[in-house]
Amino acid sequence: MSFFKRNTALVEPEAALPGRPTPGYAVPAENIVLHTPQTAPAPEGFEEVWFGTGCFWGTEEIFWQLPGVYTTAVGYAGGYSPNPTYEEVCTGGTGHTEAVRIVYDPTKTTFTDLLKVFWETHDPTQGMRQGNDLGSQYRSAIYYTTDAQRAEAERTRDLYAPVIKPLGYGDITTEIAPLGAHYYAESYHQQYLFKNPNGYRCHSKTGAPFPAEV
């Protein structure tokens, strides 16, 4: 949620907050919804991606419900400051976006299936915001871990863009980049909407379904 400075410009690396060499808090090892390890390496044969679609509470809730998703966790990715806190990320001074780690079983779901949900459940044209949440930490992002994921992210972006353009939306601004340094969010953010079912959700989706592919 947006309680802090609303910085809608991405900070330059040399101006980013210094962060810290080690985490300032502990993160639970288990996802309390899926009862799977949430911070351990992906099991052999499974794949991992991090998605940003605005406030990470609602994003995680969407993806933990999908078939084939093994685990989820919320965190910070795409920025510069090591081991940031939530308060620091919300200033825009770390360069990170709120993101959700998704580990999935490719024999039970496809990356394309996950991407369809990604595109349909937020507005990927809003730049450094999502709905009323303003700031670089709310930007749309896909942080891939394989070249195949990168190619599919770009392919599906190019399929979705001409669907939403006639509806009055601008260009897709989603950041598509390799997963670099990333950090898990504080304990109270993990599976937040399971613990607080009436909590805040922001889904500024376009309402346009992903096109059926020929």
PDB file of C-alpha atoms in Angstrom:
ATOM      1  CA  MET A   1       0.000   0.000   0.000  1.00  0.00           C
ATOM      2  CA  SER A   2       1.087   3.560  -0.623  1.00  0.00           C
ATOM      3  CA  PHE A   3       1.784   5.216   2.725  1.00  0.00           C
ATOM      4  CA  PHE A   4       5.149   6.695   1.773  1.00  0.00           C
ATOM      5  CA  LYS A   5       6.698   9.063  -0.743  1.00  0.00           C
ATOM      6  CA  ARG A   6       5.331   8.511  -4.238  1.00  0.00           C
ATOM      7  CA  ASN A   7       8.387   8.478  -6.459  1.00  0.00           C
ATOM      8  CA  THR A   8       7.332   7.911 -10.055  1.00  0.00           C
ATOM      9  CA  ALA A   9      10.833   8.125 -11.532  1.00  0.00           C
ATOM     10  CA  LEU A  10      13.183   5.162 -11.335  1.00  0.00           C
ATOM     11  CA  VAL A  11      16.145   6.061  -9.145  1.00  0.00           C
ATOM     12  CA  GLU A  12      19.609   6.049 -10.704  1.00  0.00           C
ATOM     13  CA  PRO A  13      21.918   3.326  -9.335  1.00  0.00           C
ATOM     14  CA  GLU A  14      24.376   5.839  -7.857  1.00  0.00           C
ATOM     15  CA  ALA A  15      21.530   7.592  -6.018  1.00  0.00           C
ATOM     16  CA  ALA A  16      19.956   4.442  -4.570  1.00  0.00           C
ATOM     17  CA  LEU A  17      19.771   3.846  -0.840  1.00  0.00           C
ATOM     18  CA  PRO A  18      22.732   1.857   0.527  1.00  0.00           C
ATOM     19  CA  GLY A  19      20.717  -1.029   1.929  1.00  0.00           C
ATOM     20  CA  ARG A  20      22.575  -3.440   4.191  1.00  0.00           C
ATOM     21  CA  PRO A  21      24.880  -6.451   3.798  1.00  0.00           C
ATOM     22  CA  THR A  22      22.525  -8.919   5.491  1.00  0.00           C
ATOM     23  CA  PRO A  23      18.733  -9.132   5.895  1.00  0.00           C
ATOM     24  CA  GLY A  24      17.292  -7.119   8.753  1.00  0.00           C
ATOM     25  CA  TYR A  25      14.559  -9.652   9.493  1.00  0.00           C
ATOM     26  CA  ALA A  26      13.717 -13.349   9.269  1.00  0.00           C
ATOM     27  CA  VAL A  27      11.388 -14.782   6.619  1.00  0.00           C
ATOM     28  CA  PRO A  28       9.271 -17.890   7.311  1.00  0.00           C
ATOM     29  CA  ALA A  29      10.455 -20.946   5.429  1.00  0.00           C
ATOM     30  CA  GLU A  30       6.938 -22.180   4.586  1.00  0.00           C
ATOM     31  CA  ASN A  31       4.106 -20.793   2.503  1.00  0.00           C
ATOM     32  CA  ILE A  32       1.165 -21.119   4.904  1.00  0.00           C
ATOM     33  CA  VAL A  33      -1.400 -21.493   2.111  1.00  0.00           C
ATOM     34  CA  LEU A  34       0.330 -24.110  -0.041  1.00  0.00           C
ATOM     35  CA  HIS A  35       2.378 -25.691   2.777  1.00  0.00           C
ATOM     36  CA  THR A  36       5.469 -25.725   0.594  1.00  0.00           C
ATOM     37  CA  PRO A  37       8.905 -24.155   1.064  1.00  0.00           C
ATOM     38  CA  GLN A  38       8.702 -20.535  -0.062  1.00  0.00           C
ATOM     39  CA  THR A  39      12.360 -19.470   0.041  1.00  0.00           C
ATOM     40  CA  ALA A  40      14.164 -22.719  -0.805  1.00  0.00           C
ATOM     41  CA  PRO A  41      15.531 -23.290  -4.326  1.00  0.00           C
ATOM     42  CA  ALA A  42      12.984 -24.602  -6.820  1.00  0.00           C
ATOM     43  CA  PRO A  43      12.829 -28.405  -6.870  1.00  0.00           C
ATOM     44  CA  GLU A  44      14.531 -30.151  -9.766  1.00  0.00           C
ATOM     45  CA  GLY A  45      12.440 -29.936 -12.915  1.00  0.00           C
ATOM     46  CA  PHE A  46      10.415 -26.950 -11.643  1.00  0.00           C
ATOM     47  CA  GLU A  47      10.745 -23.373 -12.916  1.00  0.00           C
ATOM     48  CA  GLU A  48      10.742 -19.948 -11.268  1.00  0.00           C
ATOM     49  CA  VAL A  49       9.641 -16.475 -12.340  1.00  0.00           C
ATOM     50  CA  TRP A  50       8.959 -13.198 -10.508  1.00  0.00           C
ATOM     51  CA  PHE A  51       5.984 -11.030 -11.533  1.00  0.00           C
ATOM     52  CA  GLY A  52       5.184  -7.442 -10.591  1.00  0.00           C
ATOM     53  CA  THR A  53       1.623  -6.218 -11.103  1.00  0.00           C
ATOM     54  CA  GLY A  54       1.346  -3.539  -8.426  1.00  0.00           C
ATOM     55  CA  CYS A  55       0.784  -4.211  -4.728  1.00  0.00           C
ATOM     56  CA  PHE A  56       2.189  -7.677  -4.154  1.00  0.00           C
ATOM     57  CA  TRP A  57      -0.500  -8.766  -1.689  1.00  0.00           C
ATOM     58  CA  GLY A  58      -3.164  -9.186  -4.360  1.00  0.00           C
ATOM     59  CA  THR A  59      -0.761 -10.566  -6.942  1.00  0.00           C
ATOM     60  CA  GLU A  60       0.357 -13.374  -4.672  1.00  0.00           C
ATOM     61  CA  GLU A  61      -3.253 -14.278  -3.831  1.00  0.00           C
ATOM     62  CA  ILE A  62      -4.057 -14.698  -7.527  1.00  0.00           C
ATOM     63  CA  PHE A  63      -1.118 -16.957  -8.287  1.00  0.00           C
ATOM     64  CA  TRP A  64      -1.229 -19.250  -5.241  1.00  0.00           C
ATOM     65  CA  GLN A  65      -4.668 -20.362  -6.460  1.00  0.00           C
ATOM     66  CA  LEU A  66      -3.515 -21.526  -9.890  1.00  0.00           C
ATOM     67  CA  PRO A  67      -3.045 -25.206 -10.706  1.00  0.00           C
ATOM     68  CA  GLY A  68       0.566 -26.212 -11.106  1.00  0.00           C
ATOM     69  CA  VAL A  69       1.905 -23.441  -8.863  1.00  0.00           C
ATOM     70  CA  TYR A  70       4.124 -25.075  -6.267  1.00  0.00           C
ATOM     71  CA  THR A  71       4.881 -22.064  -4.096  1.00  0.00           C
ATOM     72  CA  THR A  72       4.707 -18.283  -3.930  1.00  0.00           C
ATOM     73  CA  ALA A  73       6.360 -15.578  -1.867  1.00  0.00           C
ATOM     74  CA  VAL A  74       6.458 -11.794  -1.994  1.00  0.00           C
ATOM     75  CA  GLY A  75       9.584  -9.708  -2.222  1.00  0.00           C
ATOM     76  CA  TYR A  76      11.565  -6.983  -3.903  1.00  0.00           C
ATOM     77  CA  ALA A  77      13.260  -7.259  -7.313  1.00  0.00           C
ATOM     78  CA  GLY A  78      14.616  -5.180 -10.156  1.00  0.00           C
ATOM     79  CA  GLY A  79      16.425  -2.639  -7.999  1.00  0.00           C
ATOM     80  CA  TYR A  80      19.797  -1.767  -6.562  1.00  0.00           C
ATOM     81  CA  SER A  81      19.754  -1.595  -2.745  1.00  0.00           C
ATOM     82  CA  PRO A  82      20.709  -4.867  -1.031  1.00  0.00           C
ATOM     83  CA  ASN A  83      18.378  -6.272   1.622  1.00  0.00           C
ATOM     84  CA  PRO A  84      15.911  -3.376   1.596  1.00  0.00           C
ATOM     85  CA  THR A  85      13.007  -2.911   3.969  1.00  0.00           C
ATOM     86  CA  TYR A  86       9.428  -2.305   2.890  1.00  0.00           C
ATOM     87  CA  GLU A  87       9.652   1.284   4.075  1.00  0.00           C
ATOM     88  CA  GLU A  88      12.762   1.847   1.962  1.00  0.00           C
ATOM     89  CA  VAL A  89      11.218   0.280  -1.135  1.00  0.00           C
ATOM     90  CA  CYS A  90       8.156   2.505  -0.727  1.00  0.00           C
ATOM     91  CA  THR A  91      10.292   5.656  -0.932  1.00  0.00           C
ATOM     92  CA  GLY A  92      11.315   4.694  -4.464  1.00  0.00           C
ATOM     93  CA  GLY A  93      14.918   4.999  -3.363  1.00  0.00           C
ATOM     94  CA  THR A  94      15.898   1.353  -3.830  1.00  0.00           C
ATOM     95  CA  GLY A  95      14.795   0.874  -7.443  1.00  0.00           C
ATOM     96  CA  HIS A  96      12.946  -2.305  -6.532  1.00  0.00           C
ATOM     97  CA  THR A  97       9.407  -3.184  -7.478  1.00  0.00           C
ATOM     98  CA  GLU A  98       7.027  -5.224  -5.360  1.00  0.00           C
ATOM     99  CA  ALA A  99       7.182  -8.671  -6.924  1.00  0.00           C
ATOM    100  CA  VAL A 100       5.928 -12.189  -6.384  1.00  0.00           C
ATOM    101  CA  ARG A 101       8.068 -15.279  -6.653  1.00  0.00           C
ATOM    102  CA  ILE A 102       6.255 -18.103  -8.461  1.00  0.00           C
ATOM    103  CA  VAL A 103       7.657 -21.612  -8.606  1.00  0.00           C
ATOM    104  CA  TYR A 104       5.653 -23.909 -10.873  1.00  0.00           C
ATOM    105  CA  ASP A 105       5.608 -27.429 -12.201  1.00  0.00           C
ATOM    106  CA  PRO A 106       5.848 -27.242 -16.017  1.00  0.00           C
ATOM    107  CA  THR A 107       4.239 -30.682 -16.307  1.00  0.00           C
ATOM    108  CA  LYS A 108       1.058 -29.266 -14.722  1.00  0.00           C
ATOM    109  CA  THR A 109       0.935 -25.740 -16.109  1.00  0.00           C
ATOM    110  CA  THR A 110       2.753 -23.777 -18.775  1.00  0.00           C
ATOM    111  CA  PHE A 111       4.546 -20.479 -18.582  1.00  0.00           C
ATOM    112  CA  THR A 112       2.101 -19.222 -21.203  1.00  0.00           C
ATOM    113  CA  ASP A 113      -0.803 -20.028 -18.867  1.00  0.00           C
ATOM    114  CA  LEU A 114       0.843 -17.980 -16.114  1.00  0.00           C
ATOM    115  CA  LEU A 115       1.502 -15.117 -18.525  1.00  0.00           C
ATOM    116  CA  LYS A 116      -2.135 -15.021 -19.621  1.00  0.00           C
ATOM    117  CA  VAL A 117      -3.135 -14.482 -15.995  1.00  0.00           C
ATOM    118  CA  PHE A 118      -0.362 -11.905 -15.591  1.00  0.00           C
ATOM    119  CA  TRP A 119      -1.558  -9.808 -18.528  1.00  0.00           C
ATOM    120  CA  GLU A 120      -5.245 -10.078 -17.684  1.00  0.00           C
ATOM    121  CA  THR A 121      -5.060  -9.198 -13.975  1.00  0.00           C
ATOM    122  CA  HIS A 122      -3.448  -5.763 -14.139  1.00  0.00           C
ATOM    123  CA  ASP A 123      -3.008  -2.790 -16.469  1.00  0.00           C
ATOM    124  CA  PRO A 124       0.442  -3.162 -18.030  1.00  0.00           C
ATOM    125  CA  THR A 125       0.359   0.314 -19.601  1.00  0.00           C
ATOM    126  CA  GLN A 126       0.522   2.504 -16.496  1.00  0.00           C
ATOM    127  CA  GLY A 127       4.266   2.930 -16.085  1.00  0.00           C
ATOM    128  CA  MET A 128       5.282   3.707 -12.507  1.00  0.00           C
ATOM    129  CA  ARG A 129       1.902   3.030 -10.950  1.00  0.00           C
ATOM    130  CA  GLN A 130      -0.996   0.652 -10.690  1.00  0.00           C
ATOM    131  CA  GLY A 131      -4.365   2.266 -10.118  1.00  0.00           C
ATOM    132  CA  ASN A 132      -4.165   4.673  -7.188  1.00  0.00           C
ATOM    133  CA  ASP A 133      -0.833   3.204  -6.098  1.00  0.00           C
ATOM    134  CA  LEU A 134       1.793   5.612  -7.423  1.00  0.00           C
ATOM    135  CA  GLY A 135       5.510   4.929  -7.423  1.00  0.00           C
ATOM    136  CA  SER A 136       8.252   3.000  -9.159  1.00  0.00           C
ATOM    137  CA  GLN A 137       7.697   0.104  -6.747  1.00  0.00           C
ATOM    138  CA  TYR A 138       4.341  -0.581  -8.424  1.00  0.00           C
ATOM    139  CA  ARG A 139       5.591  -0.924 -11.992  1.00  0.00           C
ATOM    140  CA  SER A 140       4.639  -3.899 -14.134  1.00  0.00           C
ATOM    141  CA  ALA A 141       7.486  -6.381 -14.457  1.00  0.00           C
ATOM    142  CA  ILE A 142       8.463  -9.889 -15.517  1.00  0.00           C
ATOM    143  CA  TYR A 143      11.776 -11.138 -14.163  1.00  0.00           C
ATOM    144  CA  TYR A 144      12.585 -14.313 -16.054  1.00  0.00           C
ATOM    145  CA  THR A 145      15.035 -17.088 -15.225  1.00  0.00           C
ATOM    146  CA  THR A 146      15.425 -18.748 -18.639  1.00  0.00           C
ATOM    147  CA  ASP A 147      15.789 -17.572 -22.227  1.00  0.00           C
ATOM    148  CA  ALA A 148      12.614 -19.473 -23.108  1.00  0.00           C
ATOM    149  CA  GLN A 149      10.692 -17.458 -20.513  1.00  0.00           C
ATOM    150  CA  ARG A 150      12.073 -14.217 -21.929  1.00  0.00           C
ATOM    151  CA  ALA A 151      11.011 -15.144 -25.450  1.00  0.00           C
ATOM    152  CA  GLU A 152       7.519 -16.130 -24.321  1.00  0.00           C
ATOM    153  CA  ALA A 153       7.101 -12.985 -22.229  1.00  0.00           C
ATOM    154  CA  GLU A 154       7.952 -10.850 -25.251  1.00  0.00           C
ATOM    155  CA  ARG A 155       5.767 -12.917 -27.585  1.00  0.00           C
ATOM    156  CA  THR A 156       2.702 -12.674 -25.363  1.00  0.00           C
ATOM    157  CA  ARG A 157       3.291  -8.964 -24.781  1.00  0.00           C
ATOM    158  CA  ASP A 158       3.236  -8.458 -28.530  1.00  0.00           C
ATOM    159  CA  LEU A 159       0.011 -10.457 -28.793  1.00  0.00           C
ATOM    160  CA  TYR A 160      -1.737  -8.520 -26.019  1.00  0.00           C
ATOM    161  CA  ALA A 161      -0.712  -5.012 -27.091  1.00  0.00           C
ATOM    162  CA  PRO A 162      -2.975  -4.827 -30.181  1.00  0.00           C
ATOM    163  CA  VAL A 163      -5.887  -6.195 -28.128  1.00  0.00           C
ATOM    164  CA  ILE A 164      -5.853  -3.357 -25.586  1.00  0.00           C
ATOM    165  CA  LYS A 165      -4.754  -0.532 -27.891  1.00  0.00           C
ATOM    166  CA  PRO A 166      -8.189  -0.116 -29.542  1.00  0.00           C
ATOM    167  CA  LEU A 167      -9.711   0.152 -26.065  1.00  0.00           C
ATOM    168  CA  GLY A 168      -7.856   3.387 -25.455  1.00  0.00           C
ATOM    169  CA  TYR A 169      -4.812   2.054 -23.602  1.00  0.00           C
ATOM    170  CA  GLY A 170      -1.290   3.199 -24.361  1.00  0.00           C
ATOM    171  CA  ASP A 171       1.839   1.194 -25.002  1.00  0.00           C
ATOM    172  CA  ILE A 172       2.710  -1.671 -22.692  1.00  0.00           C
ATOM    173  CA  THR A 173       5.370  -0.519 -20.231  1.00  0.00           C
ATOM    174  CA  THR A 174       6.092  -3.880 -18.599  1.00  0.00           C
ATOM    175  CA  GLU A 175       9.751  -4.337 -17.694  1.00  0.00           C
ATOM    176  CA  ILE A 176      10.994  -7.690 -19.017  1.00  0.00           C
ATOM    177  CA  ALA A 177      14.413  -8.453 -17.589  1.00  0.00           C
ATOM    178  CA  PRO A 178      16.478 -11.312 -16.173  1.00  0.00           C
ATOM    179  CA  LEU A 179      16.016 -11.951 -12.476  1.00  0.00           C
ATOM    180  CA  GLY A 180      18.919 -10.317 -10.715  1.00  0.00           C
ATOM    181  CA  ALA A 181      19.397  -9.692  -7.013  1.00  0.00           C
ATOM    182  CA  HIS A 182      16.090 -10.197  -5.230  1.00  0.00           C
ATOM    183  CA  TYR A 183      14.976 -10.199  -1.634  1.00  0.00           C
ATOM    184  CA  TYR A 184      12.053 -11.613   0.324  1.00  0.00           C
ATOM    185  CA  ALA A 185       9.677  -9.216   2.031  1.00  0.00           C
ATOM    186  CA  GLU A 186       9.001  -9.120   5.730  1.00  0.00           C
ATOM    187  CA  SER A 187       7.051 -11.916   7.411  1.00  0.00           C
ATOM    188  CA  TYR A 188       3.800  -9.987   7.718  1.00  0.00           C
ATOM    189  CA  HIS A 189       3.634  -9.463   3.943  1.00  0.00           C
ATOM    190  CA  GLN A 190       3.879 -13.181   3.129  1.00  0.00           C
ATOM    191  CA  GLN A 191       0.429 -14.549   2.205  1.00  0.00           C
ATOM    192  CA  TYR A 192      -0.986 -11.317   3.610  1.00  0.00           C
ATOM    193  CA  LEU A 193      -4.490 -11.737   2.202  1.00  0.00           C
ATOM    194  CA  PHE A 194      -4.793 -15.240   3.632  1.00  0.00           C
ATOM    195  CA  LYS A 195      -4.098 -13.778   7.061  1.00  0.00           C
ATOM    196  CA  ASN A 196      -6.241 -10.686   6.348  1.00  0.00           C
ATOM    197  CA  PRO A 197      -9.032 -11.753   3.963  1.00  0.00           C
ATOM    198  CA  ASN A 198     -10.597  -8.297   3.979  1.00  0.00           C
ATOM    199  CA  GLY A 199      -7.280  -6.596   3.235  1.00  0.00           C
ATOM    200  CA  TYR A 200      -6.373  -4.248   0.413  1.00  0.00           C
ATOM    201  CA  ARG A 201      -6.366  -5.441  -3.181  1.00  0.00           C
ATOM    202  CA  CYS A 202      -5.455  -3.396  -6.233  1.00  0.00           C
ATOM    203  CA  HIS A 203      -6.231  -4.893  -9.628  1.00  0.00           C
ATOM    204  CA  SER A 204      -6.368  -2.173 -12.276  1.00  0.00           C
ATOM    205  CA  LYS A 205      -6.969  -4.634 -15.069  1.00  0.00           C
ATOM    206  CA  THR A 206      -7.962  -3.596 -18.558  1.00  0.00           C
ATOM    207  CA  GLY A 207     -10.834  -6.073 -18.755  1.00  0.00           C
ATOM    208  CA  ALA A 208      -9.535  -7.394 -22.063  1.00  0.00           C
ATOM    209  CA  PRO A 209      -9.030 -11.169 -22.242  1.00  0.00           C
ATOM    210  CA  PHE A 210      -5.850 -12.529 -23.686  1.00  0.00           C
ATOM    211  CA  PRO A 211      -6.498 -13.442 -27.316  1.00  0.00           C
ATOM    212  CA  ALA A 212      -7.197 -16.996 -28.308  1.00  0.00           C
ATOM    213  CA  GLU A 213      -4.188 -18.161 -30.282  1.00  0.00           C
ATOM    214  CA  VAL A 214      -4.647 -19.678 -33.746  1.00  0.00           C
TER     215      VAL A 214
END
